[in-house]
mmCIF file of C-alpha atoms in Angstrom:
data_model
loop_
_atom_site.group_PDB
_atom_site.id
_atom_site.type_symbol
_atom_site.label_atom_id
_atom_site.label_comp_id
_atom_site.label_asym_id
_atom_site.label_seq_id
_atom_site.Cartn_x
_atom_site.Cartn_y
_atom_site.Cartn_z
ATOM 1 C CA UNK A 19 -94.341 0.741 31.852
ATOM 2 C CA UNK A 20 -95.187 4.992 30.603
ATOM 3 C CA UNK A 21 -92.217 6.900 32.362
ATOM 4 C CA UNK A 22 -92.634 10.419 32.073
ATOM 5 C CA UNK A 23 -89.927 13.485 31.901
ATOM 6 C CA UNK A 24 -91.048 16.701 32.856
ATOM 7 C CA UNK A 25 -88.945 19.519 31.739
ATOM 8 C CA UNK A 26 -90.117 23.151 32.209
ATOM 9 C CA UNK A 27 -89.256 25.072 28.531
ATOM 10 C CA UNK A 28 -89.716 28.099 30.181
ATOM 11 C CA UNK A 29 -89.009 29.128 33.629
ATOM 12 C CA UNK A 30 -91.414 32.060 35.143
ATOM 13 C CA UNK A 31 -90.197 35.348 34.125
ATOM 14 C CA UNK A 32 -88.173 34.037 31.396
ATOM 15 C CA UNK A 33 -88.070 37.297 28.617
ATOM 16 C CA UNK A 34 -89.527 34.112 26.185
ATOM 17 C CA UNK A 35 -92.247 33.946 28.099
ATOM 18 C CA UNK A 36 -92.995 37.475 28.536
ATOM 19 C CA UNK A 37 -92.708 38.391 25.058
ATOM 20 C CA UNK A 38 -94.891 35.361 23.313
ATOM 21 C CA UNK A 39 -97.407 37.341 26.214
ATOM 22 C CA UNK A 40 -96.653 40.540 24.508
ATOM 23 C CA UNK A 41 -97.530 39.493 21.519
ATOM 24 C CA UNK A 42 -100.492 37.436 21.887
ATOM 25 C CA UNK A 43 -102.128 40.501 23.837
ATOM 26 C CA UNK A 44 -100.859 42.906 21.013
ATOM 27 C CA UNK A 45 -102.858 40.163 18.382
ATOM 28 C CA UNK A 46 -106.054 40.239 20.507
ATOM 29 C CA UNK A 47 -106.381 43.981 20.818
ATOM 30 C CA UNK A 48 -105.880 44.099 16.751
ATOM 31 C CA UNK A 49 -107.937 41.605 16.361
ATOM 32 C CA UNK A 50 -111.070 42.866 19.087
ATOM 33 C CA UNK A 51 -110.510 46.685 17.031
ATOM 34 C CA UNK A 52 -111.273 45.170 13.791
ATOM 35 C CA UNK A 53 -114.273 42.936 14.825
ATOM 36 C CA UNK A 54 -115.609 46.266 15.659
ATOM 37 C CA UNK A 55 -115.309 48.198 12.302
ATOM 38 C CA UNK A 56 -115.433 45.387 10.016
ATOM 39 C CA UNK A 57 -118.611 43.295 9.719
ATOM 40 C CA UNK A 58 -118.373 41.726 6.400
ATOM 41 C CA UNK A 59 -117.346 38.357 5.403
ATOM 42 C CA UNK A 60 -113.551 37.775 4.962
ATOM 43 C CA UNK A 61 -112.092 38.735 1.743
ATOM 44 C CA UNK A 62 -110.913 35.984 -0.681
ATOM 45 C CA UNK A 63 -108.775 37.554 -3.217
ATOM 46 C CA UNK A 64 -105.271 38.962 -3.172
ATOM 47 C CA UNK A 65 -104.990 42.306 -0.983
ATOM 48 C CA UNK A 66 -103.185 45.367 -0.482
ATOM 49 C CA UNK A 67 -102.480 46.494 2.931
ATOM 50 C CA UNK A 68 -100.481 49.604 4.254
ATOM 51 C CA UNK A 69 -99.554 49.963 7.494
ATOM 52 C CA UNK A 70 -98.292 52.724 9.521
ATOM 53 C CA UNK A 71 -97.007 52.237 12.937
ATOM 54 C CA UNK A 72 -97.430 55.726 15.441
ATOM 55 C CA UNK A 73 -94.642 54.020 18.381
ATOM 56 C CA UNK A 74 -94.559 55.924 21.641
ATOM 57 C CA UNK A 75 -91.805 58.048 22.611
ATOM 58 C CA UNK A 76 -89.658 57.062 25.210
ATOM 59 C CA UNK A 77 -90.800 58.818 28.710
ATOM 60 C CA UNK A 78 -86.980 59.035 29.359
ATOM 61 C CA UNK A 79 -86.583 61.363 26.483
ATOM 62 C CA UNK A 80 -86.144 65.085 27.344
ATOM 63 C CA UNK A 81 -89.465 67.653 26.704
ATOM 64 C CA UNK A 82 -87.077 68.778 23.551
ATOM 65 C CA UNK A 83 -86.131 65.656 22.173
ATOM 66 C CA UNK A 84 -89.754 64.458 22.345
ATOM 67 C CA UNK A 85 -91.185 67.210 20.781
ATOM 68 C CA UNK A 86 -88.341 67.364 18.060
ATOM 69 C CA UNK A 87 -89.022 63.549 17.410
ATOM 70 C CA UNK A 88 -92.962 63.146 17.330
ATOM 71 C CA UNK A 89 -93.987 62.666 14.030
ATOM 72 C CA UNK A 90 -89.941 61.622 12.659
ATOM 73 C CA UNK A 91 -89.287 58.098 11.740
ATOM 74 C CA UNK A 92 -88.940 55.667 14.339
ATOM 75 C CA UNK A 93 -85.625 53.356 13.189
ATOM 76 C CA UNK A 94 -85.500 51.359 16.168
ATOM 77 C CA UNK A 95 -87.148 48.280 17.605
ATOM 78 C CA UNK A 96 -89.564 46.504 17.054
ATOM 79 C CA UNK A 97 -88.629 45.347 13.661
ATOM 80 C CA UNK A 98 -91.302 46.371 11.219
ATOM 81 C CA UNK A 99 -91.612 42.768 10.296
ATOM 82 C CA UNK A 100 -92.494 41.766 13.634
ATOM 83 C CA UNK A 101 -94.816 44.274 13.809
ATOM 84 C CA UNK A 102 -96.464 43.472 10.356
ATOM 85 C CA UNK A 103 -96.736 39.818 11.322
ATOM 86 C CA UNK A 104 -98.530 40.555 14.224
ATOM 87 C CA UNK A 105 -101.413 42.722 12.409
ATOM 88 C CA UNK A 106 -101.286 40.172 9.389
ATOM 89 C CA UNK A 107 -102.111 37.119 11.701
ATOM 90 C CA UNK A 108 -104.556 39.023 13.572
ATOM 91 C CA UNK A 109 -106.393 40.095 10.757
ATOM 92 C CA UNK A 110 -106.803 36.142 9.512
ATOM 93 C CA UNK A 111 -110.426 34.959 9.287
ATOM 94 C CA UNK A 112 -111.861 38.325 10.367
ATOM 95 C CA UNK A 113 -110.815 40.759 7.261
ATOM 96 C CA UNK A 114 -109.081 37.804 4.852
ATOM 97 C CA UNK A 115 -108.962 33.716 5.101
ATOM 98 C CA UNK A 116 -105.678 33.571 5.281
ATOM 99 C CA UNK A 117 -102.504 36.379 5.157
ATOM 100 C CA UNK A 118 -100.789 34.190 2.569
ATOM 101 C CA UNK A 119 -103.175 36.982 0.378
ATOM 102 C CA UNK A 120 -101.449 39.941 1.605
ATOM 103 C CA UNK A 121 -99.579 40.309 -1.510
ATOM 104 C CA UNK A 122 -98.886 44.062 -1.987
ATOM 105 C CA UNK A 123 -98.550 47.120 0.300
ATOM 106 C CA UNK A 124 -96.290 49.420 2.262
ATOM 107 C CA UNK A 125 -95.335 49.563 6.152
ATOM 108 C CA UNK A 126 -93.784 52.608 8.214
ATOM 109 C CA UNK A 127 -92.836 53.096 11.517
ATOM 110 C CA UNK A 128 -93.218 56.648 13.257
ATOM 111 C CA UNK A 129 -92.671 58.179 16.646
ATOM 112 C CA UNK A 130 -96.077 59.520 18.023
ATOM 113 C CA UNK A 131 -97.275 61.046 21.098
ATOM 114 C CA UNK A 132 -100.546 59.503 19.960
ATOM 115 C CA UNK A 133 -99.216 55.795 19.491
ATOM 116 C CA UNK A 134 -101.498 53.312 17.309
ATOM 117 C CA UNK A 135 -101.492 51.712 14.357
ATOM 118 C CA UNK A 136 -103.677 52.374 10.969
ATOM 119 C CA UNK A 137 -104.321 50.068 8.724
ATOM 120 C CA UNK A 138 -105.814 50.216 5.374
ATOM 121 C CA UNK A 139 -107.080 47.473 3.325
ATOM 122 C CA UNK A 140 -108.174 46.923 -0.256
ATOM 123 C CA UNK A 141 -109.051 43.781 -2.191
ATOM 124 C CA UNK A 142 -106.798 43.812 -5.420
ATOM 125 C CA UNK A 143 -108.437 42.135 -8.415
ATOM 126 C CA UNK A 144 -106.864 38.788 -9.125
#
């Protein structure tokens, strides 16, 4: 006799939930704008990639504090890594095989009224 448990991990609404959401979406979009500008095979060797990270400014913030901010460092969350992760593992079979090749580069963080993120990529040789 096959008893079964259910057990809900997550409940709706749960912040886990909404955040592995988050990030999935924030993966697609990274991974849809690079299909776009990159049509060659993936690379194969060790690479260097930079990142820079424009985060939006709070709406909350004053007209001042925005303008006296845009374009400063943003110190706050999300944690670069996180953020890094996310572009890395979106990037996997589209620029590179596998992020395991990422082996050099440099990542900042930066409040922007224009929030994105720009990436640049070069194929070290091995």
């Amino acid at each position: 006799m096959v008893k079964r448990i259910k057990y809900k991990l997550y409940q709706p609404g749960d912040k886990k939930i909404e955040t592995v959401k988050r990030y999935l979406s924030y993966k697609e979009q990274i991974a849809w704008a690079a299909r776009q500008q990159y049509k060659g095979a993936p690379m194969t060797g060790p690479i260097e990639v930079n990142l820079t990270f424009y985060m939006p400014i709070p709406g909350s913030w004053s007209i001042k504090k925005k303008l006296l901010m845009d374009g400063k460092l943003h110190a706050t969350k999300p944690d670069r890594d996180n953020l890094e992760k996310g572009v890395c593992d979106a990037l996997n079979k589209i620029i590179w095989k596998d992020d395991g090749q990422v082996c050099d580069g440099r990542t900042v963080k930066y409040y922007s009224s224009n929030p994105r993120v720009e990436i640049e990529i070069k194929e070290l040789s091995a």
